[in-house]
Amino acid sequence: MRTRKKMPHRTALRHTRKAAAAVLIAVAALGLTACQDGETDSSSASSASSASASNPQSAASTPKAGQGSASSTPSGTPKKDGMKCTDQINYAGDPRPNAEINSIGENTGYCPPVKGSATSTPSGTPKKDGMKCTDQINYAGDPRPNAEINSIGENTGYCPPVKGSATSTPSGTPKKDGMKCTDQINYAGDPRPNAEINSIGENTGYCPPVR
């Protein structure tokens, strides 16, 4: 009997095939894992995108607390339409030119407070209801027209001080109690009616100078 010899090359070929198969299995397993990971990432991104779409406020930046809380409303008195601030409020003693004051009013809609004053309360004498400032106070010597003076009184509620005077004390002669100015002083030649002269005396306590 002839003894059959083993063929080493067949054994080696078998081992090579097994190794190749193992490599292919490993590669396939890695590919499957990568695909699963990709699907997971895609699913996560899709979920995040859906959450952002359903709740857009969460995607937007949250405003800081207090943002926009600062008020831009100017200080001062609201400006009346068609009137200059210097006609609406008495700015006597304010170092700024009238043009600058009126420009502030035109641009902001507010007449600025009198400079150097803690408040915007006009200076002068409180105006009496139903009475013109020129009837309440003697503005003899004041260069402003009566219409301007009375307009200030109507719009601010205060009769402005006599221009050039540090106080609002009327000029003239102190009125005697119980006596009309026309009985106290001779107003012959004064163009004003006696009633107007006496009214000034009653309201200010001073008989106005003869005009």
mmCIF file with all atom_site columns, C-alpha atoms in Angstrom:
data_model
loop_
_atom_site.group_PDB
_atom_site.id
_atom_site.type_symbol
_atom_site.label_atom_id
_atom_site.label_alt_id
_atom_site.label_comp_id
_atom_site.label_asym_id
_atom_site.label_entity_id
_atom_site.label_seq_id
_atom_site.pdbx_PDB_ins_code
_atom_site.Cartn_x
_atom_site.Cartn_y
_atom_site.Cartn_z
_atom_site.occupancy
_atom_site.B_iso_or_equiv
_atom_site.pdbx_formal_charge
_atom_site.auth_seq_id
_atom_site.auth_comp_id
_atom_site.auth_asym_id
_atom_site.auth_atom_id
_atom_site.pdbx_PDB_model_num
ATOM 1   C CA . MET A 1 1   ? 0.000   0.000   0.000  1.00 0.00 ? 1   MET A CA 1
ATOM 2   C CA . ARG A 1 2   ? 1.171   3.471   -0.873 1.00 0.00 ? 2   ARG A CA 1
ATOM 3   C CA . THR A 1 3   ? 1.044   5.900   2.014  1.00 0.00 ? 3   THR A CA 1
ATOM 4   C CA . ARG A 1 4   ? -0.561  9.236   1.140  1.00 0.00 ? 4   ARG A CA 1
ATOM 5   C CA . LYS A 1 5   ? 1.572   12.210  2.007  1.00 0.00 ? 5   LYS A CA 1
ATOM 6   C CA . LYS A 1 6   ? 0.002   15.314  3.587  1.00 0.00 ? 6   LYS A CA 1
ATOM 7   C CA . MET A 1 7   ? 0.015   18.451  1.488  1.00 0.00 ? 7   MET A CA 1
ATOM 8   C CA . PRO A 1 8   ? 1.131   21.390  3.593  1.00 0.00 ? 8   PRO A CA 1
ATOM 9   C CA . HIS A 1 9   ? 0.125   23.973  0.953  1.00 0.00 ? 9   HIS A CA 1
ATOM 10  C CA . ARG A 1 10  ? -3.553  22.983  1.252  1.00 0.00 ? 10  ARG A CA 1
ATOM 11  C CA . THR A 1 11  ? -3.486  23.510  5.004  1.00 0.00 ? 11  THR A CA 1
ATOM 12  C CA . ALA A 1 12  ? -1.877  26.919  4.523  1.00 0.00 ? 12  ALA A CA 1
ATOM 13  C CA . LEU A 1 13  ? -4.488  27.855  1.926  1.00 0.00 ? 13  LEU A CA 1
ATOM 14  C CA . ARG A 1 14  ? -7.273  26.845  4.321  1.00 0.00 ? 14  ARG A CA 1
ATOM 15  C CA . HIS A 1 15  ? -5.813  29.040  7.074  1.00 0.00 ? 15  HIS A CA 1
ATOM 16  C CA . THR A 1 16  ? -5.461  31.948  4.666  1.00 0.00 ? 16  THR A CA 1
ATOM 17  C CA . ARG A 1 17  ? -9.095  31.693  3.631  1.00 0.00 ? 17  ARG A CA 1
ATOM 18  C CA . LYS A 1 18  ? -10.224 31.593  7.266  1.00 0.00 ? 18  LYS A CA 1
ATOM 19  C CA . ALA A 1 19  ? -8.130  34.672  8.037  1.00 0.00 ? 19  ALA A CA 1
ATOM 20  C CA . ALA A 1 20  ? -9.540  36.541  5.041  1.00 0.00 ? 20  ALA A CA 1
ATOM 21  C CA . ALA A 1 21  ? -13.060 35.641  6.092  1.00 0.00 ? 21  ALA A CA 1
ATOM 22  C CA . ALA A 1 22  ? -12.365 36.887  9.602  1.00 0.00 ? 22  ALA A CA 1
ATOM 23  C CA . VAL A 1 23  ? -11.062 40.185  8.198  1.00 0.00 ? 23  VAL A CA 1
ATOM 24  C CA . LEU A 1 24  ? -14.159 40.617  6.034  1.00 0.00 ? 24  LEU A CA 1
ATOM 25  C CA . ILE A 1 25  ? -16.426 39.940  9.012  1.00 0.00 ? 25  ILE A CA 1
ATOM 26  C CA . ALA A 1 26  ? -14.545 42.498  11.103 1.00 0.00 ? 26  ALA A CA 1
ATOM 27  C CA . VAL A 1 27  ? -14.750 45.118  8.332  1.00 0.00 ? 27  VAL A CA 1
ATOM 28  C CA . ALA A 1 28  ? -18.473 44.482  7.912  1.00 0.00 ? 28  ALA A CA 1
ATOM 29  C CA . ALA A 1 29  ? -18.996 44.793  11.661 1.00 0.00 ? 29  ALA A CA 1
ATOM 30  C CA . LEU A 1 30  ? -17.135 48.133  11.746 1.00 0.00 ? 30  LEU A CA 1
ATOM 31  C CA . GLY A 1 31  ? -19.172 49.424  8.806  1.00 0.00 ? 31  GLY A CA 1
ATOM 32  C CA . LEU A 1 32  ? -22.421 48.451  10.519 1.00 0.00 ? 32  LEU A CA 1
ATOM 33  C CA . THR A 1 33  ? -21.333 50.206  13.728 1.00 0.00 ? 33  THR A CA 1
ATOM 34  C CA . ALA A 1 34  ? -20.421 53.361  11.785 1.00 0.00 ? 34  ALA A CA 1
ATOM 35  C CA . CYS A 1 35  ? -23.790 53.384  10.057 1.00 0.00 ? 35  CYS A CA 1
ATOM 36  C CA . GLN A 1 36  ? -25.598 53.007  13.368 1.00 0.00 ? 36  GLN A CA 1
ATOM 37  C CA . ASP A 1 37  ? -23.545 55.830  14.881 1.00 0.00 ? 37  ASP A CA 1
ATOM 38  C CA . GLY A 1 38  ? -24.322 58.034  11.882 1.00 0.00 ? 38  GLY A CA 1
ATOM 39  C CA . GLU A 1 39  ? -28.011 57.296  12.177 1.00 0.00 ? 39  GLU A CA 1
ATOM 40  C CA . THR A 1 40  ? -27.882 58.106  15.907 1.00 0.00 ? 40  THR A CA 1
ATOM 41  C CA . ASP A 1 41  ? -26.121 61.429  15.291 1.00 0.00 ? 41  ASP A CA 1
ATOM 42  C CA . SER A 1 42  ? -28.551 62.289  12.519 1.00 0.00 ? 42  SER A CA 1
ATOM 43  C CA . SER A 1 43  ? -31.487 61.383  14.742 1.00 0.00 ? 43  SER A CA 1
ATOM 44  C CA . SER A 1 44  ? -30.086 63.561  17.572 1.00 0.00 ? 44  SER A CA 1
ATOM 45  C CA . ALA A 1 45  ? -29.557 66.507  15.229 1.00 0.00 ? 45  ALA A CA 1
ATOM 46  C CA . SER A 1 46  ? -33.040 66.068  13.852 1.00 0.00 ? 46  SER A CA 1
ATOM 47  C CA . SER A 1 47  ? -34.500 65.980  17.369 1.00 0.00 ? 47  SER A CA 1
ATOM 48  C CA . ALA A 1 48  ? -32.594 69.121  18.346 1.00 0.00 ? 48  ALA A CA 1
ATOM 49  C CA . SER A 1 49  ? -33.739 70.871  15.189 1.00 0.00 ? 49  SER A CA 1
ATOM 50  C CA . SER A 1 50  ? -37.343 69.890  15.889 1.00 0.00 ? 50  SER A CA 1
ATOM 51  C CA . ALA A 1 51  ? -37.082 71.160  19.463 1.00 0.00 ? 51  ALA A CA 1
ATOM 52  C CA . SER A 1 52  ? -35.705 74.488  18.243 1.00 0.00 ? 52  SER A CA 1
ATOM 53  C CA . ALA A 1 53  ? -38.473 74.815  15.678 1.00 0.00 ? 53  ALA A CA 1
ATOM 54  C CA . SER A 1 54  ? -41.189 74.039  18.238 1.00 0.00 ? 54  SER A CA 1
ATOM 55  C CA . ASN A 1 55  ? -39.748 76.465  20.798 1.00 0.00 ? 55  ASN A CA 1
ATOM 56  C CA . PRO A 1 56  ? -38.127 79.386  18.932 1.00 0.00 ? 56  PRO A CA 1
ATOM 57  C CA . GLN A 1 57  ? -37.683 81.366  22.144 1.00 0.00 ? 57  GLN A CA 1
ATOM 58  C CA . SER A 1 58  ? -35.209 78.804  23.436 1.00 0.00 ? 58  SER A CA 1
ATOM 59  C CA . ALA A 1 59  ? -33.059 79.312  20.350 1.00 0.00 ? 59  ALA A CA 1
ATOM 60  C CA . ALA A 1 60  ? -33.071 83.095  20.683 1.00 0.00 ? 60  ALA A CA 1
ATOM 61  C CA . SER A 1 61  ? -30.847 84.768  23.184 1.00 0.00 ? 61  SER A CA 1
ATOM 62  C CA . THR A 1 62  ? -32.617 85.754  26.386 1.00 0.00 ? 62  THR A CA 1
ATOM 63  C CA . PRO A 1 63  ? -32.659 89.550  26.816 1.00 0.00 ? 63  PRO A CA 1
ATOM 64  C CA . LYS A 1 64  ? -30.717 90.865  29.758 1.00 0.00 ? 64  LYS A CA 1
ATOM 65  C CA . ALA A 1 65  ? -32.741 91.940  32.757 1.00 0.00 ? 65  ALA A CA 1
ATOM 66  C CA . GLY A 1 66  ? -33.591 95.579  32.644 1.00 0.00 ? 66  GLY A CA 1
ATOM 67  C CA . GLN A 1 67  ? -32.721 95.920  28.956 1.00 0.00 ? 67  GLN A CA 1
ATOM 68  C CA . GLY A 1 68  ? -34.571 98.895  27.499 1.00 0.00 ? 68  GLY A CA 1
ATOM 69  C CA . SER A 1 69  ? -35.774 99.974  30.945 1.00 0.00 ? 69  SER A CA 1
ATOM 70  C CA . ALA A 1 70  ? -33.941 103.279 30.801 1.00 0.00 ? 70  ALA A CA 1
ATOM 71  C CA . SER A 1 71  ? -36.341 106.047 29.890 1.00 0.00 ? 71  SER A CA 1
ATOM 72  C CA . SER A 1 72  ? -35.439 108.452 27.114 1.00 0.00 ? 72  SER A CA 1
ATOM 73  C CA . THR A 1 73  ? -38.151 110.954 28.011 1.00 0.00 ? 73  THR A CA 1
ATOM 74  C CA . PRO A 1 74  ? -36.555 114.396 28.358 1.00 0.00 ? 74  PRO A CA 1
ATOM 75  C CA . SER A 1 75  ? -36.986 116.349 31.560 1.00 0.00 ? 75  SER A CA 1
ATOM 76  C CA . GLY A 1 76  ? -38.888 119.607 31.547 1.00 0.00 ? 76  GLY A CA 1
ATOM 77  C CA . THR A 1 77  ? -42.346 120.844 30.598 1.00 0.00 ? 77  THR A CA 1
ATOM 78  C CA . PRO A 1 78  ? -44.186 119.534 27.502 1.00 0.00 ? 78  PRO A CA 1
ATOM 79  C CA . LYS A 1 79  ? -43.964 122.180 24.779 1.00 0.00 ? 79  LYS A CA 1
ATOM 80  C CA . LYS A 1 80  ? -47.219 123.634 23.490 1.00 0.00 ? 80  LYS A CA 1
ATOM 81  C CA . ASP A 1 81  ? -47.768 123.501 19.736 1.00 0.00 ? 81  ASP A CA 1
ATOM 82  C CA . GLY A 1 82  ? -46.891 126.680 17.880 1.00 0.00 ? 82  GLY A CA 1
ATOM 83  C CA . MET A 1 83  ? -45.351 128.341 20.930 1.00 0.00 ? 83  MET A CA 1
ATOM 84  C CA . LYS A 1 84  ? -41.721 128.984 21.752 1.00 0.00 ? 84  LYS A CA 1
ATOM 85  C CA . CYS A 1 85  ? -40.419 127.744 25.090 1.00 0.00 ? 85  CYS A CA 1
ATOM 86  C CA . THR A 1 86  ? -39.269 131.253 25.978 1.00 0.00 ? 86  THR A CA 1
ATOM 87  C CA . ASP A 1 87  ? -42.866 132.435 25.551 1.00 0.00 ? 87  ASP A CA 1
ATOM 88  C CA . GLN A 1 88  ? -44.242 129.504 27.499 1.00 0.00 ? 88  GLN A CA 1
ATOM 89  C CA . ILE A 1 89  ? -41.862 129.630 30.480 1.00 0.00 ? 89  ILE A CA 1
ATOM 90  C CA . ASN A 1 90  ? -39.984 132.496 32.085 1.00 0.00 ? 90  ASN A CA 1
ATOM 91  C CA . TYR A 1 91  ? -36.271 131.882 31.550 1.00 0.00 ? 91  TYR A CA 1
ATOM 92  C CA . ALA A 1 92  ? -35.155 135.090 33.249 1.00 0.00 ? 92  ALA A CA 1
ATOM 93  C CA . GLY A 1 93  ? -31.703 134.461 34.708 1.00 0.00 ? 93  GLY A CA 1
ATOM 94  C CA . ASP A 1 94  ? -31.009 131.446 32.501 1.00 0.00 ? 94  ASP A CA 1
ATOM 95  C CA . PRO A 1 95  ? -27.563 131.997 30.917 1.00 0.00 ? 95  PRO A CA 1
ATOM 96  C CA . ARG A 1 96  ? -28.481 130.213 27.681 1.00 0.00 ? 96  ARG A CA 1
ATOM 97  C CA . PRO A 1 97  ? -29.564 132.173 24.598 1.00 0.00 ? 97  PRO A CA 1
ATOM 98  C CA . ASN A 1 98  ? -33.259 132.032 23.747 1.00 0.00 ? 98  ASN A CA 1
ATOM 99  C CA . ALA A 1 99  ? -32.376 130.365 20.435 1.00 0.00 ? 99  ALA A CA 1
ATOM 100 C CA . GLU A 1 100 ? -30.726 127.459 22.250 1.00 0.00 ? 100 GLU A CA 1
ATOM 101 C CA . ILE A 1 101 ? -33.644 127.026 24.663 1.00 0.00 ? 101 ILE A CA 1
ATOM 102 C CA . ASN A 1 102 ? -36.199 127.127 21.848 1.00 0.00 ? 102 ASN A CA 1
ATOM 103 C CA . SER A 1 103 ? -34.134 124.702 19.772 1.00 0.00 ? 103 SER A CA 1
ATOM 104 C CA . ILE A 1 104 ? -34.234 122.179 22.626 1.00 0.00 ? 104 ILE A CA 1
ATOM 105 C CA . GLY A 1 105 ? -38.004 122.556 22.770 1.00 0.00 ? 105 GLY A CA 1
ATOM 106 C CA . GLU A 1 106 ? -38.414 122.079 19.010 1.00 0.00 ? 106 GLU A CA 1
ATOM 107 C CA . ASN A 1 107 ? -36.184 119.003 18.893 1.00 0.00 ? 107 ASN A CA 1
ATOM 108 C CA . THR A 1 108 ? -37.416 117.198 22.018 1.00 0.00 ? 108 THR A CA 1
ATOM 109 C CA . GLY A 1 109 ? -40.978 118.451 22.452 1.00 0.00 ? 109 GLY A CA 1
ATOM 110 C CA . TYR A 1 110 ? -40.078 119.516 25.994 1.00 0.00 ? 110 TYR A CA 1
ATOM 111 C CA . CYS A 1 111 ? -39.107 122.944 27.286 1.00 0.00 ? 111 CYS A CA 1
ATOM 112 C CA . PRO A 1 112 ? -36.017 122.427 29.453 1.00 0.00 ? 112 PRO A CA 1
ATOM 113 C CA . PRO A 1 113 ? -36.023 123.383 33.138 1.00 0.00 ? 113 PRO A CA 1
ATOM 114 C CA . VAL A 1 114 ? -34.638 126.823 33.929 1.00 0.00 ? 114 VAL A CA 1
ATOM 115 C CA . LYS A 1 115 ? -30.898 126.286 34.181 1.00 0.00 ? 115 LYS A CA 1
ATOM 116 C CA . GLY A 1 116 ? -29.620 126.204 37.712 1.00 0.00 ? 116 GLY A CA 1
ATOM 117 C CA . SER A 1 117 ? -33.093 125.399 39.056 1.00 0.00 ? 117 SER A CA 1
ATOM 118 C CA . ALA A 1 118 ? -33.838 122.072 40.739 1.00 0.00 ? 118 ALA A CA 1
ATOM 119 C CA . THR A 1 119 ? -37.360 122.084 39.300 1.00 0.00 ? 119 THR A CA 1
ATOM 120 C CA . SER A 1 120 ? -39.099 123.463 36.256 1.00 0.00 ? 120 SER A CA 1
ATOM 121 C CA . THR A 1 121 ? -41.489 125.614 38.321 1.00 0.00 ? 121 THR A CA 1
ATOM 122 C CA . PRO A 1 122 ? -41.462 129.058 36.718 1.00 0.00 ? 122 PRO A CA 1
ATOM 123 C CA . SER A 1 123 ? -40.347 132.017 38.778 1.00 0.00 ? 123 SER A CA 1
ATOM 124 C CA . GLY A 1 124 ? -42.691 134.936 39.326 1.00 0.00 ? 124 GLY A CA 1
ATOM 125 C CA . THR A 1 125 ? -46.048 135.553 40.975 1.00 0.00 ? 125 THR A CA 1
ATOM 126 C CA . PRO A 1 126 ? -48.870 132.992 40.807 1.00 0.00 ? 126 PRO A CA 1
ATOM 127 C CA . LYS A 1 127 ? -51.427 134.264 38.299 1.00 0.00 ? 127 LYS A CA 1
ATOM 128 C CA . LYS A 1 128 ? -54.940 134.940 39.545 1.00 0.00 ? 128 LYS A CA 1
ATOM 129 C CA . ASP A 1 129 ? -57.740 133.189 37.705 1.00 0.00 ? 129 ASP A CA 1
ATOM 130 C CA . GLY A 1 130 ? -59.452 135.282 35.069 1.00 0.00 ? 130 GLY A CA 1
ATOM 131 C CA . MET A 1 131 ? -56.949 138.119 35.337 1.00 0.00 ? 131 MET A CA 1
ATOM 132 C CA . LYS A 1 132 ? -54.196 139.174 32.971 1.00 0.00 ? 132 LYS A CA 1
ATOM 133 C CA . CYS A 1 133 ? -50.693 139.493 34.370 1.00 0.00 ? 133 CYS A CA 1
ATOM 134 C CA . THR A 1 134 ? -50.498 143.087 33.134 1.00 0.00 ? 134 THR A CA 1
ATOM 135 C CA . ASP A 1 135 ? -53.579 143.860 35.212 1.00 0.00 ? 135 ASP A CA 1
ATOM 136 C CA . GLN A 1 136 ? -52.233 142.006 38.212 1.00 0.00 ? 136 GLN A CA 1
ATOM 137 C CA . ILE A 1 137 ? -48.706 143.445 38.204 1.00 0.00 ? 137 ILE A CA 1
ATOM 138 C CA . ASN A 1 138 ? -47.333 146.751 36.974 1.00 0.00 ? 138 ASN A CA 1
ATOM 139 C CA . TYR A 1 139 ? -44.965 146.028 34.099 1.00 0.00 ? 139 TYR A CA 1
ATOM 140 C CA . ALA A 1 140 ? -44.152 149.699 33.456 1.00 0.00 ? 140 ALA A CA 1
ATOM 141 C CA . GLY A 1 141 ? -40.619 149.815 32.048 1.00 0.00 ? 141 GLY A CA 1
ATOM 142 C CA . ASP A 1 142 ? -40.653 146.162 30.965 1.00 0.00 ? 142 ASP A CA 1
ATOM 143 C CA . PRO A 1 143 ? -39.602 146.089 27.273 1.00 0.00 ? 143 PRO A CA 1
ATOM 144 C CA . ARG A 1 144 ? -41.789 143.096 26.449 1.00 0.00 ? 144 ARG A CA 1
ATOM 145 C CA . PRO A 1 145 ? -45.211 143.568 24.844 1.00 0.00 ? 145 PRO A CA 1
ATOM 146 C CA . ASN A 1 146 ? -48.198 143.010 27.104 1.00 0.00 ? 146 ASN A CA 1
ATOM 147 C CA . ALA A 1 147 ? -49.288 140.134 24.867 1.00 0.00 ? 147 ALA A CA 1
ATOM 148 C CA . GLU A 1 148 ? -46.027 138.279 25.532 1.00 0.00 ? 148 GLU A CA 1
ATOM 149 C CA . ILE A 1 149 ? -46.226 138.865 29.281 1.00 0.00 ? 149 ILE A CA 1
ATOM 150 C CA . ASN A 1 150 ? -49.839 137.730 29.447 1.00 0.00 ? 150 ASN A CA 1
ATOM 151 C CA . SER A 1 151 ? -49.074 134.701 27.288 1.00 0.00 ? 151 SER A CA 1
ATOM 152 C CA . ILE A 1 152 ? -46.423 133.592 29.768 1.00 0.00 ? 152 ILE A CA 1
ATOM 153 C CA . GLY A 1 153 ? -48.948 133.956 32.566 1.00 0.00 ? 153 GLY A CA 1
ATOM 154 C CA . GLU A 1 154 ? -51.624 131.980 30.724 1.00 0.00 ? 154 GLU A CA 1
ATOM 155 C CA . ASN A 1 155 ? -49.299 129.116 29.820 1.00 0.00 ? 155 ASN A CA 1
ATOM 156 C CA . THR A 1 156 ? -47.322 128.754 33.026 1.00 0.00 ? 156 THR A CA 1
ATOM 157 C CA . GLY A 1 157 ? -49.759 129.988 35.666 1.00 0.00 ? 157 GLY A CA 1
ATOM 158 C CA . TYR A 1 158 ? -47.126 132.471 36.824 1.00 0.00 ? 158 TYR A CA 1
ATOM 159 C CA . CYS A 1 159 ? -46.802 136.160 35.993 1.00 0.00 ? 159 CYS A CA 1
ATOM 160 C CA . PRO A 1 160 ? -43.132 136.668 35.182 1.00 0.00 ? 160 PRO A CA 1
ATOM 161 C CA . PRO A 1 161 ? -41.010 139.076 37.200 1.00 0.00 ? 161 PRO A CA 1
ATOM 162 C CA . VAL A 1 162 ? -40.649 142.557 35.728 1.00 0.00 ? 162 VAL A CA 1
ATOM 163 C CA . LYS A 1 163 ? -37.773 142.187 33.311 1.00 0.00 ? 163 LYS A CA 1
ATOM 164 C CA . GLY A 1 164 ? -34.511 143.421 34.701 1.00 0.00 ? 164 GLY A CA 1
ATOM 165 C CA . SER A 1 165 ? -35.832 143.156 38.263 1.00 0.00 ? 165 SER A CA 1
ATOM 166 C CA . ALA A 1 166 ? -34.462 140.611 40.712 1.00 0.00 ? 166 ALA A CA 1
ATOM 167 C CA . THR A 1 167 ? -37.882 140.290 42.339 1.00 0.00 ? 167 THR A CA 1
ATOM 168 C CA . SER A 1 168 ? -41.489 140.462 41.257 1.00 0.00 ? 168 SER A CA 1
ATOM 169 C CA . THR A 1 169 ? -42.301 143.376 43.588 1.00 0.00 ? 169 THR A CA 1
ATOM 170 C CA . PRO A 1 170 ? -44.370 145.833 41.533 1.00 0.00 ? 170 PRO A CA 1
ATOM 171 C CA . SER A 1 171 ? -43.087 149.341 40.993 1.00 0.00 ? 171 SER A CA 1
ATOM 172 C CA . GLY A 1 172 ? -45.194 152.293 42.056 1.00 0.00 ? 172 GLY A CA 1
ATOM 173 C CA . THR A 1 173 ? -46.543 153.732 45.277 1.00 0.00 ? 173 THR A CA 1
ATOM 174 C CA . PRO A 1 174 ? -47.795 151.497 48.098 1.00 0.00 ? 174 PRO A CA 1
ATOM 175 C CA . LYS A 1 175 ? -51.573 151.673 48.103 1.00 0.00 ? 175 LYS A CA 1
ATOM 176 C CA . LYS A 1 176 ? -53.275 153.001 51.212 1.00 0.00 ? 176 LYS A CA 1
ATOM 177 C CA . ASP A 1 177 ? -55.864 150.743 52.798 1.00 0.00 ? 177 ASP A CA 1
ATOM 178 C CA . GLY A 1 178 ? -59.439 151.555 51.850 1.00 0.00 ? 178 GLY A CA 1
ATOM 179 C CA . MET A 1 179 ? -58.412 154.117 49.223 1.00 0.00 ? 179 MET A CA 1
ATOM 180 C CA . LYS A 1 180 ? -58.499 153.862 45.449 1.00 0.00 ? 180 LYS A CA 1
ATOM 181 C CA . CYS A 1 181 ? -55.315 154.638 43.566 1.00 0.00 ? 181 CYS A CA 1
ATOM 182 C CA . THR A 1 182 ? -57.117 157.283 41.533 1.00 0.00 ? 182 THR A CA 1
ATOM 183 C CA . ASP A 1 183 ? -58.041 159.019 44.774 1.00 0.00 ? 183 ASP A CA 1
ATOM 184 C CA . GLN A 1 184 ? -54.554 158.633 46.170 1.00 0.00 ? 184 GLN A CA 1
ATOM 185 C CA . ILE A 1 185 ? -52.600 159.778 43.091 1.00 0.00 ? 185 ILE A CA 1
ATOM 186 C CA . ASN A 1 186 ? -53.479 162.196 40.300 1.00 0.00 ? 186 ASN A CA 1
ATOM 187 C CA . TYR A 1 187 ? -53.653 160.167 37.059 1.00 0.00 ? 187 TYR A CA 1
ATOM 188 C CA . ALA A 1 188 ? -54.716 163.100 34.884 1.00 0.00 ? 188 ALA A CA 1
ATOM 189 C CA . GLY A 1 189 ? -53.377 162.445 31.386 1.00 0.00 ? 189 GLY A CA 1
ATOM 190 C CA . ASP A 1 190 ? -52.924 158.670 31.973 1.00 0.00 ? 190 ASP A CA 1
ATOM 191 C CA . PRO A 1 191 ? -54.616 156.886 29.035 1.00 0.00 ? 191 PRO A CA 1
ATOM 192 C CA . ARG A 1 192 ? -55.732 153.915 31.126 1.00 0.00 ? 192 ARG A CA 1
ATOM 193 C CA . PRO A 1 193 ? -59.255 153.779 32.536 1.00 0.00 ? 193 PRO A CA 1
ATOM 194 C CA . ASN A 1 194 ? -59.591 154.426 36.263 1.00 0.00 ? 194 ASN A CA 1
ATOM 195 C CA . ALA A 1 195 ? -60.956 150.908 36.699 1.00 0.00 ? 195 ALA A CA 1
ATOM 196 C CA . GLU A 1 196 ? -57.748 149.404 35.294 1.00 0.00 ? 196 GLU A CA 1
ATOM 197 C CA . ILE A 1 197 ? -55.530 151.579 37.468 1.00 0.00 ? 197 ILE A CA 1
ATOM 198 C CA . ASN A 1 198 ? -57.509 150.812 40.600 1.00 0.00 ? 198 ASN A CA 1
ATOM 199 C CA . SER A 1 199 ? -57.555 147.103 39.747 1.00 0.00 ? 199 SER A CA 1
ATOM 200 C CA . ILE A 1 200 ? -53.766 147.087 39.595 1.00 0.00 ? 200 ILE A CA 1
ATOM 201 C CA . GLY A 1 201 ? -53.661 148.739 42.989 1.00 0.00 ? 201 GLY A CA 1
ATOM 202 C CA . GLU A 1 202 ? -56.106 146.271 44.507 1.00 0.00 ? 202 GLU A CA 1
ATOM 203 C CA . ASN A 1 203 ? -54.284 143.223 43.152 1.00 0.00 ? 203 ASN A CA 1
ATOM 204 C CA . THR A 1 204 ? -50.700 144.247 43.746 1.00 0.00 ? 204 THR A CA 1
ATOM 205 C CA . GLY A 1 205 ? -50.944 146.608 46.699 1.00 0.00 ? 205 GLY A CA 1
ATOM 206 C CA . TYR A 1 206 ? -49.146 149.236 44.641 1.00 0.00 ? 206 TYR A CA 1
ATOM 207 C CA . CYS A 1 207 ? -50.604 152.155 42.702 1.00 0.00 ? 207 CYS A CA 1
ATOM 208 C CA . PRO A 1 208 ? -48.863 152.102 39.329 1.00 0.00 ? 208 PRO A CA 1
ATOM 209 C CA . PRO A 1 209 ? -46.744 155.042 38.153 1.00 0.00 ? 209 PRO A CA 1
ATOM 210 C CA . VAL A 1 210 ? -48.529 157.603 36.001 1.00 0.00 ? 210 VAL A CA 1
ATOM 211 C CA . ARG A 1 211 ? -47.971 156.769 32.356 1.00 0.00 ? 211 ARG A CA 1
#
